[in-house]
Short mmCIF file of C-alpha atoms in Angstrom, two decimals:
data_model
loop_
_atom_site.label_atom_id
_atom_site.label_comp_id
_atom_site.label_asym_id
_atom_site.label_seq_id
_atom_site.Cartn_x
_atom_site.Cartn_y
_atom_site.Cartn_z
CA ASP A 1 59.74 -28.09 13.59
CA ALA A 2 58.76 -26.92 10.11
CA GLY A 3 59.00 -23.24 11.05
CA VAL A 4 56.52 -20.95 9.34
CA THR A 5 54.59 -22.56 6.50
CA GLN A 6 52.50 -20.84 3.85
CA SER A 7 50.07 -22.08 1.22
CA PRO A 8 49.75 -22.03 -1.65
CA THR A 9 53.24 -21.45 -3.02
CA HIS A 10 52.02 -19.79 -6.19
CA LEU A 11 48.65 -18.42 -7.25
CA ILE A 12 47.30 -16.84 -10.41
CA LYS A 13 44.11 -14.78 -10.31
CA THR A 14 42.35 -12.29 -12.56
CA ARG A 15 41.38 -8.74 -11.74
CA GLY A 16 38.29 -8.45 -9.56
CA GLN A 17 38.64 -11.90 -8.03
CA GLN A 18 39.17 -12.67 -4.37
CA VAL A 19 42.05 -14.65 -2.86
CA THR A 20 42.81 -16.30 0.48
CA LEU A 21 46.36 -17.03 1.60
CA ARG A 22 47.17 -19.22 4.59
CA CYS A 23 49.91 -19.26 7.19
CA SER A 24 50.86 -21.62 10.00
CA PRO A 25 53.24 -20.07 12.53
CA LYS A 26 56.20 -21.75 14.14
CA SER A 27 55.17 -23.99 17.00
CA GLY A 28 54.92 -21.91 20.18
CA HIS A 29 54.59 -18.57 18.39
CA ASP A 30 51.42 -16.57 19.09
CA THR A 31 51.79 -13.52 16.85
CA VAL A 32 51.39 -13.49 13.09
CA SER A 33 52.25 -10.63 10.75
CA TRP A 34 51.66 -10.30 7.03
CA TYR A 35 53.86 -8.38 4.58
CA GLN A 36 53.60 -7.60 0.89
CA GLN A 37 56.79 -7.54 -1.16
CA ALA A 38 56.49 -6.11 -4.64
CA LEU A 39 59.18 -6.97 -7.16
CA GLY A 40 62.41 -5.15 -6.38
CA GLN A 41 61.10 -3.68 -3.14
CA GLY A 42 61.39 -4.36 0.56
CA PRO A 43 58.48 -5.98 2.39
CA GLN A 44 55.64 -3.67 3.42
CA PHE A 45 53.70 -4.35 6.63
CA ILE A 46 50.04 -5.20 6.07
CA PHE A 47 48.80 -6.15 9.55
CA GLN A 48 49.55 -8.14 12.67
CA TYR A 49 47.36 -10.54 14.63
CA TYR A 50 47.62 -11.48 18.29
CA GLU A 51 45.05 -13.39 20.34
CA GLU A 52 42.78 -13.54 17.30
CA GLU A 53 42.60 -9.75 16.99
CA GLU A 54 44.19 -7.31 14.60
CA ARG A 55 46.73 -5.48 16.74
CA GLN A 56 48.36 -3.23 14.16
CA ARG A 57 47.63 -2.30 10.58
CA GLY A 58 49.78 -0.78 7.88
CA ASN A 59 48.73 1.54 5.09
CA PHE A 60 46.66 -0.93 3.10
CA PRO A 61 43.03 -0.55 1.96
CA ASP A 62 40.12 -2.41 3.50
CA ARG A 63 40.24 -4.86 0.58
CA PHE A 64 42.96 -6.52 2.64
CA SER A 65 41.56 -8.37 5.63
CA GLY A 66 42.71 -11.16 7.85
CA HIS A 67 41.89 -13.59 10.55
CA GLN A 68 43.71 -15.52 13.24
CA PHE A 69 42.39 -18.82 14.52
CA PRO A 70 42.62 -20.25 18.06
CA ASN A 71 45.57 -22.42 16.98
CA TYR A 72 47.37 -19.17 15.94
CA SER A 73 47.24 -19.93 12.22
CA SER A 74 46.16 -17.06 10.04
CA GLU A 75 44.56 -16.14 6.73
CA LEU A 76 45.02 -13.11 4.52
CA ASN A 77 42.09 -12.23 2.26
CA VAL A 78 42.26 -9.79 -0.61
CA ASN A 79 39.06 -8.74 -2.38
CA ALA A 80 38.58 -7.09 -5.76
CA LEU A 81 42.11 -7.88 -6.89
CA LEU A 82 44.05 -5.26 -8.83
CA LEU A 83 47.05 -5.73 -11.07
CA GLY A 84 49.08 -3.89 -8.44
CA ASP A 85 48.34 -6.61 -5.89
CA SER A 86 50.76 -8.91 -7.70
CA ALA A 87 53.53 -9.56 -5.19
CA LEU A 88 55.17 -12.02 -2.83
CA TYR A 89 53.10 -12.23 0.35
CA LEU A 90 55.14 -13.09 3.41
CA CYS A 91 53.88 -14.34 6.72
CA ALA A 92 55.99 -13.95 9.85
CA SER A 93 55.47 -15.34 13.32
CA SER A 94 56.91 -14.44 16.69
CA LEU A 95 56.37 -15.01 20.39
CA GLY A 96 55.37 -11.70 21.85
CA TYR A 97 58.11 -9.71 20.25
CA GLY A 98 61.04 -11.91 19.49
CA ALA A 99 62.63 -11.49 16.10
CA GLU A 100 60.14 -12.36 13.46
CA LEU A 101 60.55 -15.66 11.63
CA PHE A 102 59.44 -15.50 8.03
CA GLY A 103 57.84 -18.14 5.87
CA PRO A 104 58.78 -18.80 2.23
CA GLY A 105 55.94 -16.67 0.92
CA THR A 106 53.09 -16.99 -1.57
CA ARG A 107 53.67 -15.56 -5.03
CA LEU A 108 50.42 -13.96 -6.24
CA THR A 109 50.06 -12.98 -9.88
CA VAL A 110 47.03 -10.95 -10.94
CA LEU A 111 46.26 -10.93 -14.66
CA ALA B 1 57.21 7.65 11.48
CA GLN B 2 59.82 4.96 11.35
CA SER B 3 61.91 4.51 8.20
CA VAL B 4 65.01 2.75 6.92
CA THR B 5 67.42 3.87 4.23
CA GLN B 6 69.80 1.52 2.48
CA PRO B 7 71.82 3.85 0.26
CA ASP B 8 73.45 1.14 -1.86
CA ILE B 9 71.12 -0.57 -4.30
CA HIS B 10 73.76 -2.90 -5.69
CA ILE B 11 77.24 -3.84 -4.45
CA THR B 12 79.81 -6.10 -6.10
CA VAL B 13 82.72 -7.58 -4.14
CA SER B 14 85.31 -10.21 -4.88
CA GLU B 15 85.22 -13.47 -3.00
CA GLY B 16 87.42 -13.20 0.07
CA ALA B 17 87.09 -9.42 0.27
CA SER B 18 85.48 -7.63 3.19
CA LEU B 19 81.93 -6.33 3.04
CA GLU B 20 80.03 -3.48 4.63
CA LEU B 21 76.37 -2.80 3.86
CA ARG B 22 74.99 0.51 5.08
CA CYS B 23 71.74 1.08 6.92
CA ASN B 24 70.37 4.29 8.40
CA TYR B 25 67.14 4.39 10.36
CA SER B 26 64.65 6.86 11.75
CA TYR B 27 62.75 5.89 14.88
CA GLY B 28 61.31 7.90 17.74
CA ALA B 29 62.51 5.72 20.59
CA THR B 30 65.07 3.00 21.18
CA PRO B 31 64.89 0.91 18.02
CA TYR B 32 64.89 -2.80 17.53
CA LEU B 33 67.11 -3.40 14.49
CA PHE B 34 67.40 -6.37 12.19
CA TRP B 35 69.26 -7.61 9.14
CA TYR B 36 67.65 -10.21 6.89
CA VAL B 37 68.93 -12.00 3.79
CA GLN B 38 66.77 -13.15 0.89
CA SER B 39 67.86 -15.49 -1.87
CA PRO B 40 65.97 -15.35 -5.18
CA GLY B 41 62.43 -16.64 -4.83
CA GLN B 42 62.87 -17.33 -1.14
CA GLY B 43 61.58 -15.90 2.12
CA LEU B 44 63.64 -13.82 4.54
CA GLN B 45 66.24 -15.32 6.85
CA LEU B 46 67.25 -13.45 9.98
CA LEU B 47 71.00 -12.76 10.11
CA LEU B 48 71.12 -10.83 13.38
CA LYS B 49 69.18 -8.48 15.62
CA TYR B 50 69.83 -5.70 18.11
CA PHE B 51 67.47 -5.04 20.99
CA SER B 52 69.75 -3.57 23.66
CA GLY B 53 73.14 -4.02 25.33
CA ASP B 54 76.39 -4.50 23.45
CA THR B 55 76.28 -2.39 20.30
CA LEU B 56 78.33 -4.91 18.31
CA VAL B 57 76.08 -7.82 17.41
CA GLN B 58 77.20 -11.17 16.07
CA GLY B 59 74.99 -13.11 13.72
CA ILE B 60 74.92 -16.23 11.63
CA LYS B 61 77.17 -16.98 8.66
CA GLY B 62 79.98 -14.82 10.05
CA PHE B 63 78.07 -11.53 9.84
CA GLU B 64 78.18 -8.78 12.43
CA ALA B 65 76.58 -5.36 12.76
CA GLU B 66 77.28 -2.31 14.86
CA PHE B 67 74.59 -0.04 16.29
CA LYS B 68 75.65 3.62 16.37
CA ARG B 69 72.96 5.73 17.98
CA SER B 70 74.72 9.02 17.23
CA GLN B 71 74.72 8.22 13.52
CA SER B 72 71.36 6.39 13.45
CA SER B 73 73.15 3.57 11.69
CA PHE B 74 73.26 -0.21 11.87
CA ASN B 75 75.79 -1.31 9.25
CA LEU B 76 76.32 -4.96 8.41
CA ARG B 77 79.85 -6.31 8.00
CA LYS B 78 81.62 -9.50 7.06
CA PRO B 79 85.42 -9.85 7.00
CA SER B 80 85.60 -12.32 4.11
CA VAL B 81 82.77 -12.83 1.65
CA HIS B 82 81.93 -16.23 0.16
CA TRP B 83 80.28 -16.76 -3.22
CA SER B 84 77.23 -18.17 -1.42
CA ASP B 85 76.64 -14.78 0.23
CA ALA B 86 75.30 -13.39 -3.04
CA ALA B 87 71.71 -12.39 -2.24
CA GLU B 88 69.49 -9.43 -1.33
CA TYR B 89 70.03 -7.93 2.11
CA PHE B 90 67.38 -6.01 4.01
CA CYS B 91 67.73 -3.85 7.08
CA ALA B 92 64.62 -3.37 9.22
CA VAL B 93 63.57 -1.35 12.27
CA GLY B 94 60.78 -2.09 14.74
CA GLY B 95 59.64 -1.55 18.29
CA PRO B 96 58.56 -3.47 21.36
CA THR B 97 55.46 -5.63 21.64
CA GLY B 98 52.22 -3.77 22.00
CA THR B 99 53.55 -0.56 20.54
CA ALA B 100 55.06 -0.11 17.09
CA SER B 101 56.16 -3.70 16.79
CA LYS B 102 55.71 -3.85 13.02
CA LEU B 103 58.89 -4.03 11.00
CA THR B 104 59.74 -1.32 8.51
CA PHE B 105 62.18 -2.47 5.86
CA GLY B 106 64.63 -0.69 3.63
CA THR B 107 64.56 -1.23 -0.11
CA GLY B 108 67.40 -3.70 0.07
CA THR B 109 70.97 -4.04 -1.21
CA ARG B 110 71.75 -6.65 -3.84
CA LEU B 111 75.14 -8.24 -3.26
CA GLN B 112 77.00 -9.76 -6.17
CA VAL B 113 80.15 -11.80 -5.48
CA THR B 114 82.75 -12.26 -8.19
CA LEU B 115 85.12 -15.21 -8.17
#
């Protein structure tokens, strides 16, 4: 089992652009959460998806949106990118509420 | 609101010495507590977790943590540190499914190991 996988590994965008990040959860996991980790900081919760619906949301603007597909994979979309959106974006999966298993992350750089 | 405080930003220990990383949390109910480790440029690896039961929790790589409700603490310990333990360590608090199950992380403690 590959665990949680994320794509792409790295991404460079310019201000105002839109970006889509992808996550495949560990086999058997049904819940996907997304976190943003700025340089030198701990991860910050963005939102969590379960049964294709957003179950919880952190303190992030509406520019951040997501989706969960029937196979439990998920996408994170960020519109109108700002310099401050540069960060490591982590996806985590779990079954109900086990301990969350994190993927390696996508490093987003906004120029 | 739930929160986590890791008072030590950076800790340096000698290889073979003991280690204790501090974590204090704020949570309105019985917390679910976690310790994760992150190597440079990598994702987070779960070291151990506490949901209920025995307050002394054993994890991977020889780590353990003790939940002290009276002190709102969940400190991470290791009796003998190895050079490969050098990394960033994060404490996190969360809740049960369907409620506040998101994880709130501390700002991390960077561990440096000297030979």
